[in-house]
Coordinates of C-alpha atoms and ligand atoms in Angstrom, one line a residue:
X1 CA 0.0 0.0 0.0
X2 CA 1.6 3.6 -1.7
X3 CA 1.0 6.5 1.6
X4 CA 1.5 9.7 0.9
X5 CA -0.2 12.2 3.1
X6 CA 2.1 15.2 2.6
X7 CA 0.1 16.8 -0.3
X8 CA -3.8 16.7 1.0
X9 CA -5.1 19.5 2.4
X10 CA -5.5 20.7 6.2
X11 CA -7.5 23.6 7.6
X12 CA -4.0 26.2 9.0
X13 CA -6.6 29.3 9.8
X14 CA -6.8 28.9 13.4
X15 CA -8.5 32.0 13.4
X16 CA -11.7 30.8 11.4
X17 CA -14.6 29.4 13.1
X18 CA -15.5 26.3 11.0
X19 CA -16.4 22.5 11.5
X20 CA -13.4 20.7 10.7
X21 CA -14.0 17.6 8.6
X22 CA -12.1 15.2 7.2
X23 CA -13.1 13.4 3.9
X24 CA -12.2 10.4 2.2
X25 CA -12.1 10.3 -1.6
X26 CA -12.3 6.9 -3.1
X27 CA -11.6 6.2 -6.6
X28 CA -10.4 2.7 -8.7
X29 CA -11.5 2.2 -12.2
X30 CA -11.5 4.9 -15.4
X31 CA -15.4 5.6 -15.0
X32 CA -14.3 6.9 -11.4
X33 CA -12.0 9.2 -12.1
X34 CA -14.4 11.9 -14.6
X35 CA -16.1 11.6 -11.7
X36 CA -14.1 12.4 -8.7
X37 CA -12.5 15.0 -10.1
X38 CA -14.6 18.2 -9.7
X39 CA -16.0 17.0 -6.2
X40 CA -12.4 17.1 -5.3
X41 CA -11.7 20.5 -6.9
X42 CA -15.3 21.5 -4.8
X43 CA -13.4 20.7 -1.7
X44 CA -10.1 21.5 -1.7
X45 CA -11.7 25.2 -2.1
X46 CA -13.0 24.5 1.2
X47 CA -10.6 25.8 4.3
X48 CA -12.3 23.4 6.9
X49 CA -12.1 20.5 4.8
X50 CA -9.5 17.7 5.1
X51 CA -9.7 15.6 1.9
X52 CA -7.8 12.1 1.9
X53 CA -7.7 10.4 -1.7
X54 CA -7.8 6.6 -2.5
X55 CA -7.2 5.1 -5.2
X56 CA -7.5 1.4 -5.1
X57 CA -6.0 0.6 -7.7
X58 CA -8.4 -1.6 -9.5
X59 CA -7.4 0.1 -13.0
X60 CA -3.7 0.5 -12.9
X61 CA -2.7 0.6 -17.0
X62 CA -1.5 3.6 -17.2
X63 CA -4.1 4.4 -20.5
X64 CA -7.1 3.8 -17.8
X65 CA -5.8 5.7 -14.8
X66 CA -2.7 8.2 -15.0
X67 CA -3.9 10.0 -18.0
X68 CA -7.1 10.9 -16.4
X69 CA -5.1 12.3 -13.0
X70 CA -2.7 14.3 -15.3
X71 CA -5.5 15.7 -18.2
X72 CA -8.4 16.7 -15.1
X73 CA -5.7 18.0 -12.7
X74 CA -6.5 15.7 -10.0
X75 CA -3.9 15.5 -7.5
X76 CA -1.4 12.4 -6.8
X77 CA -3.8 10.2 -4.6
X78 CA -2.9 10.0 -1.0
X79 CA -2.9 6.2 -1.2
X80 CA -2.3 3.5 -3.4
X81 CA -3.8 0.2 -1.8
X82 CA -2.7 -1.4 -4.9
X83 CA -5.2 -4.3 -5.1
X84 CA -4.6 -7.1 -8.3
X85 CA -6.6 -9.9 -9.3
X86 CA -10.0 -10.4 -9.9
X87 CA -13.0 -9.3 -8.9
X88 CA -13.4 -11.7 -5.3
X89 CA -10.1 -10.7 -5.1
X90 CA -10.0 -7.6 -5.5
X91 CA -13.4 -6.9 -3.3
X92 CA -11.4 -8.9 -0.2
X93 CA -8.2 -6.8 -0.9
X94 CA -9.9 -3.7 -0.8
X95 CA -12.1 -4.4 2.4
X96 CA -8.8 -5.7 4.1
X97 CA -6.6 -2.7 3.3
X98 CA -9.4 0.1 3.6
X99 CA -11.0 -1.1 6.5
X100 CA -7.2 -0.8 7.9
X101 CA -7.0 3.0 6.5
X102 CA -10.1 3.9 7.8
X103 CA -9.2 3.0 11.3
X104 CA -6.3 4.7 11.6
X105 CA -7.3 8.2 9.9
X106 CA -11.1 8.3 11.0
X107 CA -12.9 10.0 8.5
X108 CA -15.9 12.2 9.3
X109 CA -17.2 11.1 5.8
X110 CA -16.1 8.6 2.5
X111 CA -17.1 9.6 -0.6
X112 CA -17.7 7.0 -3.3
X113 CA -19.0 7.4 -7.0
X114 CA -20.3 4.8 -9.7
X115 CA -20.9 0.7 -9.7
X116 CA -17.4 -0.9 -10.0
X117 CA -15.8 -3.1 -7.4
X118 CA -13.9 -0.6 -5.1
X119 CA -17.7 1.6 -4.9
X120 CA -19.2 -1.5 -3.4
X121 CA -15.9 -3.1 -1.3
X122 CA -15.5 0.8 -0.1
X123 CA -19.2 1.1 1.5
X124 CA -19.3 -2.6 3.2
X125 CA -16.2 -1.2 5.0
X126 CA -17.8 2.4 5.9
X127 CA -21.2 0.5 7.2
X128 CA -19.3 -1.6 9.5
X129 CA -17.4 0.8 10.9
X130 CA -19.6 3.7 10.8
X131 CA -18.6 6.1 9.0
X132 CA -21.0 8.2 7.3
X133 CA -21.2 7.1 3.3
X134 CA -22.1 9.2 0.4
X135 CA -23.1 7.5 -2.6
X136 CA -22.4 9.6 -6.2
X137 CA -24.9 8.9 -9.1
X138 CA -26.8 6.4 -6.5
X139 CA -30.8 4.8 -7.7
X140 CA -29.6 4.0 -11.0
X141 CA -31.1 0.3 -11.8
X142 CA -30.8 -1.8 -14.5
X143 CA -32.8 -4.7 -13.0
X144 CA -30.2 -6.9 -15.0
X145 CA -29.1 -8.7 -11.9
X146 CA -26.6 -10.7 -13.7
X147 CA -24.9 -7.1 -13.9
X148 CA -22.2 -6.9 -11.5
X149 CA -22.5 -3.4 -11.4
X150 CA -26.1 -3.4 -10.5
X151 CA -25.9 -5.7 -7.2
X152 CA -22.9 -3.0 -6.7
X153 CA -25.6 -0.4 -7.1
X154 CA -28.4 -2.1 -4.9
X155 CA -25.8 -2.8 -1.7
X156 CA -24.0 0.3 -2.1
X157 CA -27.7 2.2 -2.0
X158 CA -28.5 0.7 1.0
X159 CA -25.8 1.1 2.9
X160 CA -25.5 5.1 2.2
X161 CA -26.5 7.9 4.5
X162 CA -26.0 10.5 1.9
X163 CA -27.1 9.7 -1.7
X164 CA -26.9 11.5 -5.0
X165 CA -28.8 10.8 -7.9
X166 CA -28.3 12.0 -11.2
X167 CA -31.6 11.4 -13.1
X168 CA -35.6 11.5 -11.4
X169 CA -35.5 7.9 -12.3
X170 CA -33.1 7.2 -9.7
X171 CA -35.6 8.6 -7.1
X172 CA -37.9 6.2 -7.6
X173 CA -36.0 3.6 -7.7
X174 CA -34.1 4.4 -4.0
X175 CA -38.1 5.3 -2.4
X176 CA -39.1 1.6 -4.0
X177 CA -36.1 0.3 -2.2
X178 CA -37.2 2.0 0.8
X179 CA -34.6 4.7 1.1
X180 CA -35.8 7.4 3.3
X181 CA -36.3 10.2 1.0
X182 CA -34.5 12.4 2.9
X183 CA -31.4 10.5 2.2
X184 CA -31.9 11.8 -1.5
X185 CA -30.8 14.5 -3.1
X186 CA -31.2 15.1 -7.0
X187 CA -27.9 17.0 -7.9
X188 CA -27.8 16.7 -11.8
X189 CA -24.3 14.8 -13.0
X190 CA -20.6 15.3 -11.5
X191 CA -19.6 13.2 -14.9
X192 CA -21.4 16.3 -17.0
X193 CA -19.6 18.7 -15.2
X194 CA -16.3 17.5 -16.2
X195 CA -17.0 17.5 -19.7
X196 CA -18.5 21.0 -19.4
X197 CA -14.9 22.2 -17.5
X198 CA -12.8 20.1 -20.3
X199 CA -14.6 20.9 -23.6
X200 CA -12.3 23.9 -25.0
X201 CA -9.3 22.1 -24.3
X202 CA -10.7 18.9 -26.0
X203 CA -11.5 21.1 -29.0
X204 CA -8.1 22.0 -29.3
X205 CA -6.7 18.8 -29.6
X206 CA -6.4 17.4 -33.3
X207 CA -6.9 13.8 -32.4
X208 CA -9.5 12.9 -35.3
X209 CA -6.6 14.3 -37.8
X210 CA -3.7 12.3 -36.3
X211 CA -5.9 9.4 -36.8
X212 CA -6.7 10.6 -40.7
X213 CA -10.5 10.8 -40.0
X214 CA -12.9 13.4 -41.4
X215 CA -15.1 15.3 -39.4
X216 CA -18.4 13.5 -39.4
X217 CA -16.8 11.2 -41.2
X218 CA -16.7 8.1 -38.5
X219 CA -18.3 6.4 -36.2
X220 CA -16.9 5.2 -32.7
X221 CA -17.3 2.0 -31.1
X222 CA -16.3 1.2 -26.9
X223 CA -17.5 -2.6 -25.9
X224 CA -16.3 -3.9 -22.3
X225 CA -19.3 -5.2 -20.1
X226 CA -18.7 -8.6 -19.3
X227 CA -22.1 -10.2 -21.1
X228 CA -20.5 -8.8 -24.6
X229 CA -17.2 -9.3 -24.1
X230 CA -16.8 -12.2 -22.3
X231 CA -19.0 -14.9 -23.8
X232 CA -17.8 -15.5 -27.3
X233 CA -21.2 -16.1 -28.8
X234 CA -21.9 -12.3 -27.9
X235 CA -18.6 -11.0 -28.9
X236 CA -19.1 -12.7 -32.3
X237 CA -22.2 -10.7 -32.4
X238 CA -20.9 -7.5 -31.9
X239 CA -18.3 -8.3 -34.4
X240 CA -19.8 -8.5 -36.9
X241 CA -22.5 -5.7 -35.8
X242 CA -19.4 -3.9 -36.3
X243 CA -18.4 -5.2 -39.5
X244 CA -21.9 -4.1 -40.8
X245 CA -21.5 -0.9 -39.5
X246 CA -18.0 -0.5 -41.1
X247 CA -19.6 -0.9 -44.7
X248 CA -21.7 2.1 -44.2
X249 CA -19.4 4.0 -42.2
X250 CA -15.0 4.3 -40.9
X251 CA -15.4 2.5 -37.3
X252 CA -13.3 3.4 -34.9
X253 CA -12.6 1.3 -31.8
X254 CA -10.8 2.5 -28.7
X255 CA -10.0 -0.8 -27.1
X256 CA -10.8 -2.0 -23.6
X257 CA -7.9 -4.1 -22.2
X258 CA -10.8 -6.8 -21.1
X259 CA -12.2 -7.0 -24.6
X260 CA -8.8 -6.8 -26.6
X261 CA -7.6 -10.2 -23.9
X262 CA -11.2 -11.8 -25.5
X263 CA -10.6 -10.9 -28.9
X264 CA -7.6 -12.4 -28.8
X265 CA -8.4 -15.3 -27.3
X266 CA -11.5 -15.9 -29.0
X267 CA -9.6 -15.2 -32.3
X268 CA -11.7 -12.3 -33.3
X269 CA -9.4 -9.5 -33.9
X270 CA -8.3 -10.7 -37.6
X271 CA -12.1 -10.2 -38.7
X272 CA -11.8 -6.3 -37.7
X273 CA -8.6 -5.8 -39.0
X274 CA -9.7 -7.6 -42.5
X275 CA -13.1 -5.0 -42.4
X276 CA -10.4 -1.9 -42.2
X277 CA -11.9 -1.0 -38.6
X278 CA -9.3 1.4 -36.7
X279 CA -8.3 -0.3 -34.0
X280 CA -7.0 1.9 -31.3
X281 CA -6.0 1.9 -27.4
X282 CA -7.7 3.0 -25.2
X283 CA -7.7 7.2 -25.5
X284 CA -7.6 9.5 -22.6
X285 CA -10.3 11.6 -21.7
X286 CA -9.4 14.4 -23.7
X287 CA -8.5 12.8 -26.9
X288 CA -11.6 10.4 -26.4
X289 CA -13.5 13.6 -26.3
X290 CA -11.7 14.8 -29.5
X291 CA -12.9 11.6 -31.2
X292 CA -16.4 11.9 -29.9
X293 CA -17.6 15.6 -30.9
X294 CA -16.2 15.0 -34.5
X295 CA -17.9 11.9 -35.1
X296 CA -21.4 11.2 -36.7
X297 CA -22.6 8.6 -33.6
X298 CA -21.3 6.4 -31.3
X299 CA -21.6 2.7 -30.9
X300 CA -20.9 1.4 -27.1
X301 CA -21.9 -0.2 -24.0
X302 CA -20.3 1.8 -21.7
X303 CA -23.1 3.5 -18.8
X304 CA -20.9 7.3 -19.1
X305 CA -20.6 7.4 -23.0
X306 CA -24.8 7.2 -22.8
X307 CA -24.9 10.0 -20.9
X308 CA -21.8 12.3 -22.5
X309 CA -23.3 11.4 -26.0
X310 CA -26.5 12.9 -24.8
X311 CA -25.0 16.2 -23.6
X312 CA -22.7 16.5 -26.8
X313 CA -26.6 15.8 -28.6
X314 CA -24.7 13.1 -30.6
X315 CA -26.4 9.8 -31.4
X316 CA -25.6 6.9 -29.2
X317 CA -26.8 3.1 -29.6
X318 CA -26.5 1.1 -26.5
X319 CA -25.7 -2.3 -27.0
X320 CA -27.4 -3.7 -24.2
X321 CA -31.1 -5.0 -23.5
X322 CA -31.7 -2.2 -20.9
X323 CA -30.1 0.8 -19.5
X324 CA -30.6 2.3 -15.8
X325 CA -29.7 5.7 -17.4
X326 CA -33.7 5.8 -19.0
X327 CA -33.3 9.6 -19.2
X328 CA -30.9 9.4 -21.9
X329 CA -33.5 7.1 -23.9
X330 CA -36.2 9.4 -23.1
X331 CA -35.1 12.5 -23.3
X332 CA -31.7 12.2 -24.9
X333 CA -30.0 10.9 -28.1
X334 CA -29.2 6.9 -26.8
X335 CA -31.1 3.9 -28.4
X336 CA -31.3 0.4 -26.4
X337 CA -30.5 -1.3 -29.3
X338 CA -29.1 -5.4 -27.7
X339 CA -26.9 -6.9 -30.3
X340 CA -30.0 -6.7 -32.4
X341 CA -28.3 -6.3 -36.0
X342 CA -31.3 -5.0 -37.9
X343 CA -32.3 -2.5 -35.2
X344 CA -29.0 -1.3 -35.5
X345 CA -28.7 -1.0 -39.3
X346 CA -32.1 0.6 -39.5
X347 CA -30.8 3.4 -36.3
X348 CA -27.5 3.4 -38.4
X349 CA -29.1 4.9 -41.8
X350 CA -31.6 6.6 -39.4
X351 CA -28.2 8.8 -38.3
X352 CA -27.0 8.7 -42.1
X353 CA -30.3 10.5 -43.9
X354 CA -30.9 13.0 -40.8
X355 CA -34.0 11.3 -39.7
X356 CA -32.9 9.8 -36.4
X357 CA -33.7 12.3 -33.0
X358 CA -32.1 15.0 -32.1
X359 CA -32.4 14.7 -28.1
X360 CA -32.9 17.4 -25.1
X361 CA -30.8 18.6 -22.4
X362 CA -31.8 16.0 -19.2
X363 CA -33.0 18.3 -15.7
X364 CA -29.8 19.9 -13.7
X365 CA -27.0 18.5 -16.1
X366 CA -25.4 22.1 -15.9
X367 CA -21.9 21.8 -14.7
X368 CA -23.2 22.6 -11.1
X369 CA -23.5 19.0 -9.8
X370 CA -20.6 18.7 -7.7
X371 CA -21.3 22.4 -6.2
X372 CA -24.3 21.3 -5.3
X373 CA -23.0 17.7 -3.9
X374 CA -20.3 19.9 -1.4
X375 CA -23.3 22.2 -0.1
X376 CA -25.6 19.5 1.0
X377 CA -22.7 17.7 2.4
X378 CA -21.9 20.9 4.6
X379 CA -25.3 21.8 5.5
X380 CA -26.1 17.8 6.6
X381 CA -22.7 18.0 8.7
X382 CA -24.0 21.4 9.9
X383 CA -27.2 20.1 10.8
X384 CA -25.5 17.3 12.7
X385 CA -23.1 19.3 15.1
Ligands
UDP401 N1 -13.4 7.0 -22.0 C1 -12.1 7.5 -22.3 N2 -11.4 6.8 -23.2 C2 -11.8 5.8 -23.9 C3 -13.1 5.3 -23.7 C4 -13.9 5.9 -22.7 O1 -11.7 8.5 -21.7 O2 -11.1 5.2 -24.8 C5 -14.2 7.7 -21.0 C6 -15.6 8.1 -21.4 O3 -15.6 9.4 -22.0 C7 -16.3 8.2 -20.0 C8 -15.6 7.1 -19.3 O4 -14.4 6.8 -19.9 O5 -16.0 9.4 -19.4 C9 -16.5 5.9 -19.2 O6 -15.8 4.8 -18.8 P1 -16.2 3.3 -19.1 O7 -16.9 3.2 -20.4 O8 -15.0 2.5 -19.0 O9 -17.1 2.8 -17.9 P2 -18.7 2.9 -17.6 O10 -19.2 4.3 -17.8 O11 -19.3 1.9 -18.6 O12 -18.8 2.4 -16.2

């Protein structure tokens, strides 16, 4: 486990009147780190705040975690606990060595975001020890309980003092679970409000050049949820969904570690490379964003890209059988599409003649999320001394 507490922040004004309090951070796989990043920023403005930051680890390639901490400005983390292995694994590692951390610095408060392993691993840990939780982007539901993600959802939920929900839908579904409703507060998106700060310098990158794409020209494809990637009968599928696609339109696909292992074992990546698809690594979140406001639609499965592509008013086909982000269905630009190849084709030359839906902004996804997030936090901790 990587320590270093020299950098995060203490309250010196011995002069100011404030409640001291001191925060945890936790952060562990690429979705996380979009989203840590302007909650942090909230409170390190904040004189009476201590923040501690985690990272667990989980991601560790330096394509799906340093580039995000160097391009959004967050700060060296405070601690590595550097967990390996997988996901048992790495849910035992993470209880064992945060539990540890958490008894020796006593945090006021943790603060976890999302649905991945160190979210869930993170709350078990503050629920046992009692340590006040607050859930980021909590009530989202799938109802896919072969999801990993969405038993981390359901647990973390319940386990939360504080949570933060990101769509009305989420509300719902935290009352149905029988959340106290005033545990919930609808903030709008922390993930939206990184895009908002980051969007000028994405636009000055030249990222779609470098890759000799045309503006409008292309189409993106991101694939990692286990059900695709993991059983080859699906990841044939989306092959050759993607080969399809690549007759109409230049594909490009940022790579996933998970689904470049699977391809290659499976035997797959020779089809994509024979269909001219640009195969590429995973891009950091600038140059990702580069790619993604000069394309003509994306093609994904990924739970953030639904809700980016709807902000950026791009079309978006999910390739899943259900989404728990409905508002960007509803009121956005994102089709549930499965690995259904015709409904895809038919959305596909919906995109090409101009006839596919243009999409509205969702409720509070205004770059003020993570404001908002920091304020209730101080006025609950207020309320509480
Ligand atoms: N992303 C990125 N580079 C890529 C692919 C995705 O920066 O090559 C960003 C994307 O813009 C979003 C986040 O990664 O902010 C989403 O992560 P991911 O799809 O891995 O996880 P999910 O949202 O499905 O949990």
């Amino acid at each position: 486990m990587f320590i270093n507490l020299s950098n995060h922040k203490k309250s010196n004004n011995i002069n100011e009147k404030v409640t001291f309090m001191k925060i945890i951070l936790v952060a562990g796989a690429r979705p996380n780190f979009p989203k840590i990043a302007p909650i942090l920023k909230e409170l390190e403005n904040k004189t009476d705040i201590e923040t501690i930051l985690v990272h667990t680890g989980q991601h560790y390639d330096s394509n799906m975690s340093d580039v995000f901490f160097k391009e959004l400005g967050i700060r060296e983390p405070d601690i590595n606990l550097g967990i390996r292995g997988n996901q048992a694994e790495q849910t035992a590692q993470i209880i064992e060595k945060f539990d540890k951390l958490v008894e020796e610095q006593k945090p006021d408060l943790a603060i976890v975001v999302g649905d991945v392993t160190s979210t869930l691993a993170c709350a078990i840990v503050c629920a046992k020890r009692k340590i006040k939780l607050a859930h980021i982007e909590a009530g989202l539901r799938s109802f896919n309980y072969e999801m990993p993600e969405e038993i981390n959802r359901i647990v973390t939920d319940v386990l939360s003092n504080y949570l933060f929900v990101t769509e009305e839908s989420g509300i719902q579904n935290l009352i149905r679970q029988g959340i106290p409703s005033n545990k919930i507060s609808f903030v709008g998106h922390v993930m939206i409000d990184t895009l908002i700060q980051n969007i000028e310098k994405a636009k000055n990158l030249q990222t779609w050049r470098e890759l000799n794409l045309t503006n409008q020209g292309y189409a993106i494809m991101t694939l990692h949820r286990p059900q695709n990637v993991d059983d080859s009968e699906n990841l044939q599928k989306a092959v050759d969904i993607t080969i399809e696609i690549s007759k109409k339109i230049q594909l490009v696909w940022p790579i996933h570690p998970r689904t470049k292992a699977n391809l290659e074992k499976f035997n797959m990546l020779k089809q994509l490379e024979e269909a001219n698809i640009k195969i590429i690594e995973p891009q950091g979140y600038l140059e990702f964003l580069n790619l993604v406001m000069h394309a003509k639609f994306i093609v994904t499965d990924s739970g953030g890209v639904q809700e980016e592509t709807t902000y950026l008013r791009l079309p978006c086909l999910t390739l899943r059988d259900e989404t728990e982000r409905p508002i960007t269905v509803d009121v956005g630009t994102n089709t549930v599409t499965g690995l259904n190849k015709r409904l895809i084709l038919a959305k596909v030359t919906e995109i090409l003649t101009g006839t596919y839906k243009k999409g509205a902004m969702p409720p509070l996804w205004d770059g003020f999320a993570s404001k908002r997030i920091v304020d209730t936090l101080l006025k609950k901790n207020e309320n509480a001394n």
